[in-house]
Short mmCIF file of C-alpha atoms and ligand atoms in Angstrom, two decimals:
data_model
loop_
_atom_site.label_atom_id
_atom_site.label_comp_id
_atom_site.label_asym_id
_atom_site.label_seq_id
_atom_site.Cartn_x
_atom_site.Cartn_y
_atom_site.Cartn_z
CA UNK A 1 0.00 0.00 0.00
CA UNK A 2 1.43 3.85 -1.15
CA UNK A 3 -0.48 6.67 0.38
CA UNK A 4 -0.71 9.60 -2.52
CA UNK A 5 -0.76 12.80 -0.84
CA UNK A 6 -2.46 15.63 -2.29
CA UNK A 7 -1.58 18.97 -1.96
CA UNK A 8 -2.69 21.41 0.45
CA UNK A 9 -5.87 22.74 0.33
CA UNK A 10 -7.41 20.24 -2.34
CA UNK A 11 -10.70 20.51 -2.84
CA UNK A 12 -12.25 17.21 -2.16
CA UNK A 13 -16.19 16.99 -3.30
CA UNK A 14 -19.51 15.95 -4.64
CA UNK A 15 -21.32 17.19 -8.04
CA UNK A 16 -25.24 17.36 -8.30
CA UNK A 17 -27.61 18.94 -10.91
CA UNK A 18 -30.69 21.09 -10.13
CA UNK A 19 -33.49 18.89 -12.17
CA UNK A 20 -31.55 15.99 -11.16
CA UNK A 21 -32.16 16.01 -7.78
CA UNK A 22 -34.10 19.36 -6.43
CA UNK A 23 -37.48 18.03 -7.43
CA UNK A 24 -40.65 20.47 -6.48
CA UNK A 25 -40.67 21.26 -10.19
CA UNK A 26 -43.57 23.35 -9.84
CA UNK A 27 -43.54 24.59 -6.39
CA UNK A 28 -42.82 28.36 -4.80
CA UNK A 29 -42.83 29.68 -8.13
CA UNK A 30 -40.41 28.10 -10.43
CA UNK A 31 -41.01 28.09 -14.19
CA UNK A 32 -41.56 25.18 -16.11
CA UNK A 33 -37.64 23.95 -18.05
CA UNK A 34 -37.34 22.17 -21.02
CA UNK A 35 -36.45 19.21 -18.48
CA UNK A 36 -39.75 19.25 -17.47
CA UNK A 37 -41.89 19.26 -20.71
CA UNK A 38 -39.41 16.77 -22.27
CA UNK A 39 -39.78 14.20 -19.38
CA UNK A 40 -43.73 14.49 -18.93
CA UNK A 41 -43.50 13.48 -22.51
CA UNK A 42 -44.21 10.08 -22.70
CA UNK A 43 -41.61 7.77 -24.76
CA UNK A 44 -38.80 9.93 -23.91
CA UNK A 45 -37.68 8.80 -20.80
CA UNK A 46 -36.56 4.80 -20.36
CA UNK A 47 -38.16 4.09 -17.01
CA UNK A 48 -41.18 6.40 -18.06
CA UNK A 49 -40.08 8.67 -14.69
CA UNK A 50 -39.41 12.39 -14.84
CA UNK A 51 -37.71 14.35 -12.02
CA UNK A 52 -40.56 15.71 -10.73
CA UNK A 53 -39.91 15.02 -7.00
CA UNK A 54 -36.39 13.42 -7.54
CA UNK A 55 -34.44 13.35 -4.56
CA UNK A 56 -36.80 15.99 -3.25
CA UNK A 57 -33.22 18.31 -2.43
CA UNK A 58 -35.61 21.31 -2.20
CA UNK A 59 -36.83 19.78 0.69
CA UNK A 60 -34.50 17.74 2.29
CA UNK A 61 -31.54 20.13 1.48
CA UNK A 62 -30.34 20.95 5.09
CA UNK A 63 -30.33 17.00 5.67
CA UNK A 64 -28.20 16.55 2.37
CA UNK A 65 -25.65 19.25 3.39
CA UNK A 66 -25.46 16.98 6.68
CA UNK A 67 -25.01 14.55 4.80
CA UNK A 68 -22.21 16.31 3.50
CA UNK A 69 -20.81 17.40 6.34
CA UNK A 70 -20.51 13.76 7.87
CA UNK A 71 -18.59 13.00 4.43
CA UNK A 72 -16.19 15.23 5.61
CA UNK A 73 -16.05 16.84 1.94
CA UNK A 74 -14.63 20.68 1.66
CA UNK A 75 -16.15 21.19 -1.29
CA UNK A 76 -19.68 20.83 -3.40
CA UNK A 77 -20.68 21.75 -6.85
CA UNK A 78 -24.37 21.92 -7.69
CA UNK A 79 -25.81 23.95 -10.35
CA UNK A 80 -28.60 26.63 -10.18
CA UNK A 81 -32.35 26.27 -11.52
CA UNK A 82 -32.41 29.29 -14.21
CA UNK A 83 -36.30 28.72 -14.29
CA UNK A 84 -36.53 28.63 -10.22
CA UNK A 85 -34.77 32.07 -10.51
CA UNK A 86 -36.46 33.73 -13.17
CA UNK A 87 -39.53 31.61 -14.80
CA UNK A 88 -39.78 33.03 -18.04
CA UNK A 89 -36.09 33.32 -18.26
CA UNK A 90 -36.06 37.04 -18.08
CA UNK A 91 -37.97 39.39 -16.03
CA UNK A 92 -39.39 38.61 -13.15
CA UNK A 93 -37.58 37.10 -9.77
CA UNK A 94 -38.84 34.30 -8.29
CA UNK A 95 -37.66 35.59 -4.84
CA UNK A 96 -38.73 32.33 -3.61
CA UNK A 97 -35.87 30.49 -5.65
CA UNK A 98 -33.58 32.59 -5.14
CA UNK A 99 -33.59 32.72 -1.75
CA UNK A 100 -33.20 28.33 -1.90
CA UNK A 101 -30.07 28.56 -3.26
CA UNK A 102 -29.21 31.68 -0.92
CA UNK A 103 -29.82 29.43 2.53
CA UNK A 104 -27.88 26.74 0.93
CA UNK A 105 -24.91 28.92 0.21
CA UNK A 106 -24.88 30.03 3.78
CA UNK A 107 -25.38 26.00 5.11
CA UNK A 108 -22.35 24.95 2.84
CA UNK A 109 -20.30 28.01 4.23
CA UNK A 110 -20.98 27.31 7.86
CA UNK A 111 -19.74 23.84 7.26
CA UNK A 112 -16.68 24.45 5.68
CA UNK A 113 -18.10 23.66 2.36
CA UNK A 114 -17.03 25.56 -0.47
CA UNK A 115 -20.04 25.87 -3.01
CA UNK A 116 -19.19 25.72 -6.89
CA UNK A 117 -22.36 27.09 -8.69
CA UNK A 118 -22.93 25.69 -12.35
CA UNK A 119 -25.47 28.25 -13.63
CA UNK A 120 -26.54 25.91 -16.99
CA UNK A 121 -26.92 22.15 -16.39
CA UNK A 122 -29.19 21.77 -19.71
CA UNK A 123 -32.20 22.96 -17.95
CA UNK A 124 -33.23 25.94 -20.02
CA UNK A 125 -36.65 27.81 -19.09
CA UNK A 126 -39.19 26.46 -21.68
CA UNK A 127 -40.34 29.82 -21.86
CA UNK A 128 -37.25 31.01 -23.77
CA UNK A 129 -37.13 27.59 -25.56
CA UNK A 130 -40.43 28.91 -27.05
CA UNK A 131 -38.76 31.64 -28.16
CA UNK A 132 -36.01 29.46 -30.10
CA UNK A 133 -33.93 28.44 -26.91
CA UNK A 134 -30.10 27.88 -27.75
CA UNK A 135 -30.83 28.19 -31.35
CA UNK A 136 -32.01 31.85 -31.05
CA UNK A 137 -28.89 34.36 -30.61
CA UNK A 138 -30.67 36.10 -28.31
CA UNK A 139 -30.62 33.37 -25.66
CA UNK A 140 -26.98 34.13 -25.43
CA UNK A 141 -27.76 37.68 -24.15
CA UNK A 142 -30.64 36.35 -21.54
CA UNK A 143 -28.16 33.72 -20.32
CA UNK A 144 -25.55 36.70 -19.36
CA UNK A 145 -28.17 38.75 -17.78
CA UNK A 146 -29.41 35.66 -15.48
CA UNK A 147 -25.70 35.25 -14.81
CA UNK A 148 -25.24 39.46 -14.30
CA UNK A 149 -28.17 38.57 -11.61
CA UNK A 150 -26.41 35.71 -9.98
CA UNK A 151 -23.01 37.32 -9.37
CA UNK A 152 -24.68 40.50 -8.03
CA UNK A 153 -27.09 38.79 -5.45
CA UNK A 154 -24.50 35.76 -4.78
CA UNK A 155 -21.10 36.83 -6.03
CA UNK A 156 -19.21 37.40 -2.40
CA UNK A 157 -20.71 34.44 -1.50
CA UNK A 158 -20.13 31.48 -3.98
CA UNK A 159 -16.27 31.57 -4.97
CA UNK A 160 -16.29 29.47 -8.01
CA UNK A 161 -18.81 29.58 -10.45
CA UNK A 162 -19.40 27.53 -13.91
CA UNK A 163 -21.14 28.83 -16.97
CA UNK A 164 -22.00 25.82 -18.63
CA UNK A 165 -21.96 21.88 -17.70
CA UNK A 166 -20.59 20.06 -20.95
CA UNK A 167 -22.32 22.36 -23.76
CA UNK A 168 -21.47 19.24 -25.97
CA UNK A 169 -23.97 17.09 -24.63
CA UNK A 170 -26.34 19.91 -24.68
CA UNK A 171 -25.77 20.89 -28.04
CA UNK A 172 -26.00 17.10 -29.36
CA UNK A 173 -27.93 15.32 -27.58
CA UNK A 174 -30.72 18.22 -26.92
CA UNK A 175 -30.13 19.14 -30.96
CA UNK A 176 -28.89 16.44 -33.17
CA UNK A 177 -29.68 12.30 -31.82
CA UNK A 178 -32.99 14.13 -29.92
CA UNK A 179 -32.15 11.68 -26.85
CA UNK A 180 -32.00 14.81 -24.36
CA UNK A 181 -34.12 17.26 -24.24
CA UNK A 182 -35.86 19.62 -25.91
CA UNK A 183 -35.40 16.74 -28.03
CA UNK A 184 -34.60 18.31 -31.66
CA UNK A 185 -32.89 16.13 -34.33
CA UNK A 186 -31.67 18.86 -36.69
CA UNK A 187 -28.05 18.75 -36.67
CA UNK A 188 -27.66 22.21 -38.18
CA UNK A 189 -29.49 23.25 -35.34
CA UNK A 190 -26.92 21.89 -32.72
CA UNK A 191 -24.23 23.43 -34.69
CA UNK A 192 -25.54 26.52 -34.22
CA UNK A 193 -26.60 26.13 -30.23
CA UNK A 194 -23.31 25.17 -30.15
CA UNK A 195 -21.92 28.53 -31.35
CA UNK A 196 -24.74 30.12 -28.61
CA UNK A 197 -23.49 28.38 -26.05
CA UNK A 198 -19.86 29.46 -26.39
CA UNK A 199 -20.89 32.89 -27.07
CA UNK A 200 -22.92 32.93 -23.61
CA UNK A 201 -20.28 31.58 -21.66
CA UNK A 202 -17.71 34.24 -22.90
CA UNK A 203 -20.79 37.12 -22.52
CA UNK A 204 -20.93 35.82 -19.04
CA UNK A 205 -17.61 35.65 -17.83
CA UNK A 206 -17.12 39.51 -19.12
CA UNK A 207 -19.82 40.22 -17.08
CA UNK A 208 -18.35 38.35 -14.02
CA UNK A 209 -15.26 40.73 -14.40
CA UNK A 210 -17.12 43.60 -13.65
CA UNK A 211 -19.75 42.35 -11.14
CA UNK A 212 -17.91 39.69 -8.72
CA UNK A 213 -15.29 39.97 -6.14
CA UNK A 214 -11.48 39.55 -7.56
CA UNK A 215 -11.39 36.68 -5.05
CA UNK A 216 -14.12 35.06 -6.82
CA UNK A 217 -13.30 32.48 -9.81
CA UNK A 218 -14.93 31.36 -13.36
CA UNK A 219 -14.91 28.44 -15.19
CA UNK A 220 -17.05 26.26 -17.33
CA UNK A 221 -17.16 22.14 -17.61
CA UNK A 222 -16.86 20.30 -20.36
CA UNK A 223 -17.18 17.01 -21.61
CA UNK A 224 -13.54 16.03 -22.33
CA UNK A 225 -13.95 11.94 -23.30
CA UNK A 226 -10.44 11.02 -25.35
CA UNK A 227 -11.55 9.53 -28.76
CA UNK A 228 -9.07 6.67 -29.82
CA UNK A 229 -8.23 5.16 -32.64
CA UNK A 230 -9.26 1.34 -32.85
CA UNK A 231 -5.66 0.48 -34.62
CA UNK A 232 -2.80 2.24 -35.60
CA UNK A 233 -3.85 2.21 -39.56
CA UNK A 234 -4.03 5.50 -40.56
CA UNK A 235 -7.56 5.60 -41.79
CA UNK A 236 -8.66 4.64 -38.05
CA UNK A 237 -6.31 7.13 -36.61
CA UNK A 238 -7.49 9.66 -38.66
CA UNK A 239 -11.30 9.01 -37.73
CA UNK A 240 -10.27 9.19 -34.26
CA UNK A 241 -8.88 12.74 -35.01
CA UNK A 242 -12.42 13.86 -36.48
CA UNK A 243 -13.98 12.26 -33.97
CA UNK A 244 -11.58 14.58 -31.27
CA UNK A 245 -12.70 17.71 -33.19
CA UNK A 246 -15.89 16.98 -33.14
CA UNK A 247 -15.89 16.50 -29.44
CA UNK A 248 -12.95 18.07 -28.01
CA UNK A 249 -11.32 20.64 -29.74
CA UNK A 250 -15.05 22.11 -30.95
CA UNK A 251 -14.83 23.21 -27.63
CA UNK A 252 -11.64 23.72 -25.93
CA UNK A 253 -9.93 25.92 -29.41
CA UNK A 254 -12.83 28.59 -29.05
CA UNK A 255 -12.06 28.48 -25.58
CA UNK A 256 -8.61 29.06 -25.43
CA UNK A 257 -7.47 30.41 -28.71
CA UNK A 258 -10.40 32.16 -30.10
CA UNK A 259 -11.03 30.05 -33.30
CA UNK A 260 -12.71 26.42 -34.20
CA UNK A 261 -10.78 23.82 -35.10
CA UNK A 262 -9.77 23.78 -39.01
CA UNK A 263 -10.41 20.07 -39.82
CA UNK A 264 -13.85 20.17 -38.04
CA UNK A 265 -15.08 23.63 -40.19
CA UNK A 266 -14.12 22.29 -43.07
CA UNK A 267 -16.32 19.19 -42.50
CA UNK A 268 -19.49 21.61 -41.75
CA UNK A 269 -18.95 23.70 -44.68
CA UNK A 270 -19.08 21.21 -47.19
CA UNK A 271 -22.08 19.72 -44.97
CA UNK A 272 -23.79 23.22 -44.83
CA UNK A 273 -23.53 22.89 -41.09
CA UNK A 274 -21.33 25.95 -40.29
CA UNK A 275 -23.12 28.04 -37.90
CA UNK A 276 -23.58 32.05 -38.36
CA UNK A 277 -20.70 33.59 -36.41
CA UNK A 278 -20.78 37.31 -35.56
CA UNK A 279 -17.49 39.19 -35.91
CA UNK A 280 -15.75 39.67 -32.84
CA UNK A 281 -17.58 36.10 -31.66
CA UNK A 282 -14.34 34.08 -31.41
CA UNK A 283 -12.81 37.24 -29.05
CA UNK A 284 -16.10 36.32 -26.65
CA UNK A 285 -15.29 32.86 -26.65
CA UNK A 286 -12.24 33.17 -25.49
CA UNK A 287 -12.63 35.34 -22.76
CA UNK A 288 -10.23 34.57 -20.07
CA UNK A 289 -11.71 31.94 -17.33
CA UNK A 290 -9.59 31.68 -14.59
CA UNK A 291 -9.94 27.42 -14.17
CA UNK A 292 -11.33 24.60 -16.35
CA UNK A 293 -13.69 21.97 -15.41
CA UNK A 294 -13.36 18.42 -16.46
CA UNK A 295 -16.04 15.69 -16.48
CA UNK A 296 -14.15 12.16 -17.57
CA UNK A 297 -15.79 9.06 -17.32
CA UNK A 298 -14.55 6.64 -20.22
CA UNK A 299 -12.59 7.11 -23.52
CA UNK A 300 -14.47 5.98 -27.30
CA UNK A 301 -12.77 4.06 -29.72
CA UNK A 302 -13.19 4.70 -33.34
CA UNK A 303 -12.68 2.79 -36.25
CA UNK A 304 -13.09 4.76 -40.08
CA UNK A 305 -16.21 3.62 -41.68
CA UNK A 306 -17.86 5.21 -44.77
CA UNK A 307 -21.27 4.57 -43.47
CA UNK A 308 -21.47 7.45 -41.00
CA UNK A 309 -21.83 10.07 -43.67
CA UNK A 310 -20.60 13.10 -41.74
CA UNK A 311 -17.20 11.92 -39.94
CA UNK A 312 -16.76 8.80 -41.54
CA UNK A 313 -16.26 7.52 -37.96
CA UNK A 314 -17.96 3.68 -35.97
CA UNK A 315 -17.64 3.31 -32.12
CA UNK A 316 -16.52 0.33 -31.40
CA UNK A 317 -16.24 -1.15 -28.09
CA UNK A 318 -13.87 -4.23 -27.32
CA UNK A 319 -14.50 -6.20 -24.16
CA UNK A 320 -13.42 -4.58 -21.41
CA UNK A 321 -14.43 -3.60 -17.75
CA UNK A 322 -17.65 -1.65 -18.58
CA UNK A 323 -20.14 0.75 -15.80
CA UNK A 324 -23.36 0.28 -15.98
CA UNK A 325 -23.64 2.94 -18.62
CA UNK A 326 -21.49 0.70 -20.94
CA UNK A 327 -18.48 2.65 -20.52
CA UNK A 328 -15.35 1.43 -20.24
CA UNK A 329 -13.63 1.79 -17.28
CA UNK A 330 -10.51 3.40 -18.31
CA UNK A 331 -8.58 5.59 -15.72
CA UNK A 332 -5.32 6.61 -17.78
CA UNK A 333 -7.57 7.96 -19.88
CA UNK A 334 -7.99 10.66 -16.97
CA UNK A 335 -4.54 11.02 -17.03
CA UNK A 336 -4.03 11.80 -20.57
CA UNK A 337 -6.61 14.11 -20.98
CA UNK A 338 -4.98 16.38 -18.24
CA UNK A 339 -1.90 16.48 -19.32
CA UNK A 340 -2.74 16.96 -22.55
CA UNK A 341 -4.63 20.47 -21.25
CA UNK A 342 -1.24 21.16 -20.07
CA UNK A 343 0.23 20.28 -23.47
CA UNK A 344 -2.21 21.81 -25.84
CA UNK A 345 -3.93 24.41 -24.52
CA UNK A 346 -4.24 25.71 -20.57
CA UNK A 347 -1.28 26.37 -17.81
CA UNK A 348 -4.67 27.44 -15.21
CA UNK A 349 -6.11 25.61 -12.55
CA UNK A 350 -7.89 22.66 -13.51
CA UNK A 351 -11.05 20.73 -11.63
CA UNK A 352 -12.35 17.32 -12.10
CA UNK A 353 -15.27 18.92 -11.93
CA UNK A 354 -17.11 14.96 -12.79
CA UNK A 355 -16.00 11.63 -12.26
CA UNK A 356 -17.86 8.49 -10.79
CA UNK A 357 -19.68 5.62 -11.83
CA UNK A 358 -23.06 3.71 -12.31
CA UNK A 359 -22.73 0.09 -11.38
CA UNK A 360 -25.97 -2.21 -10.37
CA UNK A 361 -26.24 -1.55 -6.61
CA UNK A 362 -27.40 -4.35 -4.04
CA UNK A 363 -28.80 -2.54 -1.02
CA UNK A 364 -28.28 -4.77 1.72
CA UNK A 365 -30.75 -5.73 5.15
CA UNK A 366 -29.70 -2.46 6.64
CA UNK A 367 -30.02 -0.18 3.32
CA UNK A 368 -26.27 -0.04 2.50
CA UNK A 369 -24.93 -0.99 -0.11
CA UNK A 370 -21.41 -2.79 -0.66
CA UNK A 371 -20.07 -1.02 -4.25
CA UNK A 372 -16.88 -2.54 -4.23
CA UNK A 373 -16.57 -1.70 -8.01
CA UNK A 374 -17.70 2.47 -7.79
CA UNK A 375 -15.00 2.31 -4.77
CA UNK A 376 -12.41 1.02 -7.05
CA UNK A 377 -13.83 2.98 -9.88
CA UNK A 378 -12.85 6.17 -8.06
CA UNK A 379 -9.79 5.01 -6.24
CA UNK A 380 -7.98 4.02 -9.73
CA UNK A 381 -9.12 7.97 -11.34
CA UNK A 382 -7.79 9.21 -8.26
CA UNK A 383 -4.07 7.65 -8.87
CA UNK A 384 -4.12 8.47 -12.02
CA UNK A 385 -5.23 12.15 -11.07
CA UNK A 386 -2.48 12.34 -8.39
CA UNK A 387 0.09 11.08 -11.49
CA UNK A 388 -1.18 14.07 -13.38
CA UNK A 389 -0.41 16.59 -10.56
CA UNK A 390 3.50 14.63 -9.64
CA UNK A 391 3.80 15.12 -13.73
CA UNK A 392 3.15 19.41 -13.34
CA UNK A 393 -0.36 19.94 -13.58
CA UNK A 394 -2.39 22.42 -11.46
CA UNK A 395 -5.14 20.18 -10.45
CA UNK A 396 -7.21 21.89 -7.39
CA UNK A 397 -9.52 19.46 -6.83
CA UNK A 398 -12.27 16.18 -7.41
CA UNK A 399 -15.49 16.25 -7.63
CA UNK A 400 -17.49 12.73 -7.49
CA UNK A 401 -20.57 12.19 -9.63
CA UNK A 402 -22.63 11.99 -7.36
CA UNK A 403 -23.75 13.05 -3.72
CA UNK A 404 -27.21 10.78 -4.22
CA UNK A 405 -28.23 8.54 -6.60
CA UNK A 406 -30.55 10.82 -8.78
CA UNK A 407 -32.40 11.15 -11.75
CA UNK A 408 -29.54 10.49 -14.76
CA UNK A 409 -31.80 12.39 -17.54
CA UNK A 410 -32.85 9.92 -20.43
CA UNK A 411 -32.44 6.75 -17.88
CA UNK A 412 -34.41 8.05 -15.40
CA UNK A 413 -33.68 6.13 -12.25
CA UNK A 414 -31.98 3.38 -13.85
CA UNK A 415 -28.50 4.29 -12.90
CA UNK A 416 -27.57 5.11 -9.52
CA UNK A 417 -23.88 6.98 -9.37
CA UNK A 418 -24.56 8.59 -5.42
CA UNK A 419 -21.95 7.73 -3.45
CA UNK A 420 -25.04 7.83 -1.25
CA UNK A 421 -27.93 5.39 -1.88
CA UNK A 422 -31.16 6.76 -2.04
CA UNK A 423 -34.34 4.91 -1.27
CA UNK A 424 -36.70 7.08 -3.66
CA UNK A 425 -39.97 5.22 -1.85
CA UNK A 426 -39.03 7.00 1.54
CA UNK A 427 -36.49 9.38 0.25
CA UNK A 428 -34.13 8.11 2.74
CA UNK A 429 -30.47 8.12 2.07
CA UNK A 430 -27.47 5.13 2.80
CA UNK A 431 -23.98 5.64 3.04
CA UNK A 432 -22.03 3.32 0.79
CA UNK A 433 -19.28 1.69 1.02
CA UNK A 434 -18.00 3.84 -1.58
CA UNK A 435 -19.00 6.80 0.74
CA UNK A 436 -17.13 5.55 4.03
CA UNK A 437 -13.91 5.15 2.08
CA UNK A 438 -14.42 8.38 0.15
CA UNK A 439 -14.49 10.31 3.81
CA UNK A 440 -11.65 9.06 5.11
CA UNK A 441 -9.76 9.77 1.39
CA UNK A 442 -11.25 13.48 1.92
CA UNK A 443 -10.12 13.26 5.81
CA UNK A 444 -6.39 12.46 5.20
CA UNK A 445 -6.06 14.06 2.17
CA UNK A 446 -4.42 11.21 0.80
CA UNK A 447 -5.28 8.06 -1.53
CA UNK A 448 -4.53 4.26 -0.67
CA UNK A 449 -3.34 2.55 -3.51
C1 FCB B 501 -22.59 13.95 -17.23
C2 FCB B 501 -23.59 14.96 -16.73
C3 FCB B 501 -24.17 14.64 -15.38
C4 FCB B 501 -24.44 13.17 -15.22
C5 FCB B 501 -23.22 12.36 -15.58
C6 FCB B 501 -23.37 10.88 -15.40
O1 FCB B 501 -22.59 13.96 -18.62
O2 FCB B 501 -22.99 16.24 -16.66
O3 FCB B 501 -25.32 15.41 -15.19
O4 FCB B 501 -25.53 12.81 -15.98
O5 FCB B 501 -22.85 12.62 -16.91
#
């Protein structure tokens, strides 16, 4: 047995979304999201559940930050209701919302919790989804002036913010395969949202500048999965690469150097996919943030194939240790991906901002449960994250997905990641195993390996 040490002051901690756990969807004034419509639509949702009640976190909230507390965690990243705040997206204050994630704040603080704030985790008011959502420009402008709000009223209060949660799986899945919602399979569509989304993170962050505290920090999370090639054969390797633009460097090159990636814009423009871009756009993207988020689970494999007509690119997944999800369970993939930050594109701060796993839980007589695998799930990340920080980079901190087992979107309750079990009958919650070891990882400071 080695005992990694991390540094001082690491922020050890648990990641939540609003619709995936708050519940009271309708209650104390909160709008309706596109969440909402798209899972009381029936078909859309695998269990045929919606997170209506959830894990009924508007409730139960001071008991979860207990919860917290006995986990020993320093840190906690959840992500703010936009429709809770304002209902129709702009407007007018739901004071009643506001003041929720106000109380919350001050529970974390007392506790030595520091709260990370996501202010978009894909649950856009439907109101402003009538009104063209992401595809509209305009949302981009509404998004910064719900974030302008935020940083006034909560600025000296929350030190590290995110814009967006992963604005690939928002722009994709919500746009282009329809499995998220609002549900749209028009790929020039997603393009485009794309483009908003940037655009609204970089509009926000200027804003941040001149609203919040110096102490205070921004950053947004993405979706940073490495895409592999199946072989070495150049074909493969090369459908890998497309496959990296299309879900990598679409991101992280507006981001950090204020243009999209070459290979990827040439593919839309022959597609007619390229979005409208605004001059001065890319300058807005690339804003400077002051940390990066990054949500790894698994890696993709790729192998070339002619029959996927845009990127010329098949998943493929060889046996392997897989989550419940079907993802591999890869943890130098972790590893890579951070130094490769490093390499290609950031010297700031960097959060795992996401990492955990969904594996078939047993609860046992007394409501535990014994999840051996999640344990060793997060155990192996965290080596390899500790490799990434002995290697030079600035990692500040882990975040676990989850707190609770919760409502994971298109699954519905079919895949508990909580390091916490949750019995949604009595909305009582279990420590796991996974949970006792994760406390004493966030007490010392330090990883067993
Ligand atoms: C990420 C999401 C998060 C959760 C995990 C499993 O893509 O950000 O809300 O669903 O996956």
């Amino acid at each position: 047995m080695v005992l990694l040490q991390f540094p001082a002051g690491f922020l050890w901690g648990t990641a939540t979304s609003a619709y995936q756990i708050e519940g009271a969807w309708n209650e104390d004034g909160k709008g309706e999201s596109i969440w909402d419509r798209f899972a009381h639509t029936s078909g859309k949702i695998a269990d045929g559940s919606n997170g209506d009640v959830a894990c009924d976190h508007y409730h139960l909230w001071r008991e979860d930050v207990d919860y917290m507390a006995q986990l020993g965690v320093n840190a906690y990243r959840f992500s703010i209701s936009w429709p809770r705040i304002f209902p129709a997206g702009t407007g007018r204050l739901n004071q009643k919302g506001l003041d929720f994630y106000r109380r919350l704040v001050a529970a974390l603080r007392e506790r030595g919790i520091t709260p990370m704030a996501t202010l978009y985790h894909w649950d856009l008011p439907q109101a402003l989804q009538d009104k063209g959502g992401w595809g509209n420009r305009d949302t981009a402008g509404w998004f910064a002036e719900y974030a302008a709000f935020l940083f006034q009223r909560l600025g000296g209060e929350i030190p590290l913010w995110i814009t967006h949660n992963e604005p690939f799986v928002a722009a994709f899945l919500g746009h282009a395969t329809g499995e998220d919602a609002p549900g749209l399979r028009r790929p020039r569509l997603a393009v485009q949202v794309v483009h908003h989304l940037l655009l609204s993170h970089g509009l926000a962050v200027r804003a941040f500048r001149q609203i919040a505290p110096a102490s205070a920090k921004i950053g947004i999370a993405l979706f940073l999965w490495p895409q592999e090639p199946a072989t070495d054969r150049p074909r493969d390797m090369a459908a890998a690469r497309r496959m990296d633009g299309l879900v990598n460097r679409q991101f992280l090159d507006p981001l950090f150097k204020g243009r999209y990636p070459e290979d990827l814009w040439r593919t839309y423009r022959t597609r007619f996919l390229a979005p409208k871009v605004a001059s001065g756009d890319l300058e807005t993207t690339a804003e400077p943030v002051d940390f990066l988020g990054v949500n790894y689970y698994t890696r993709m494999i790729h192998r070339a194939s002619l029959l996927d007509p845009l990127l010329g690119a098949r998943e493929v997944k060889p046996p392997a240790k897989r989550t419940l999800m079907g993802w591999e369970v890869y943890p130098q993939g972790l590893y890579n991906m951070l130094v490769r930050l490093k390499r290609e594109y950031t010297d700031l701060p960097l959060y795992v901002t996401e990492n955990g796993a969904a594996f078939a839980d047993v609860a046992g007589p007394d409501g535990t449960v014994e999840d051996v695998d999640r344990l060793e799930y997060l155990r192996l990340h965290l080596g390899q994250a500790y490799r990434a920080i002995a290697d030079g980079v600035d990692l500040r901190g882990y975040f676990v997905w989850s707190l609770l087992d919760n409502f994971e979107w298109a699954h519905g309750y079919t895949k508990p990641f909580g390091l916490l079990r949750v019995d949604f009958a009595t909305q009582k919650r279990y420590f796991k195993a996974s949970a006792r070891w994760f406390a004493e990882v966030a007490r010392k400071n330090a990883v067993e390996v």
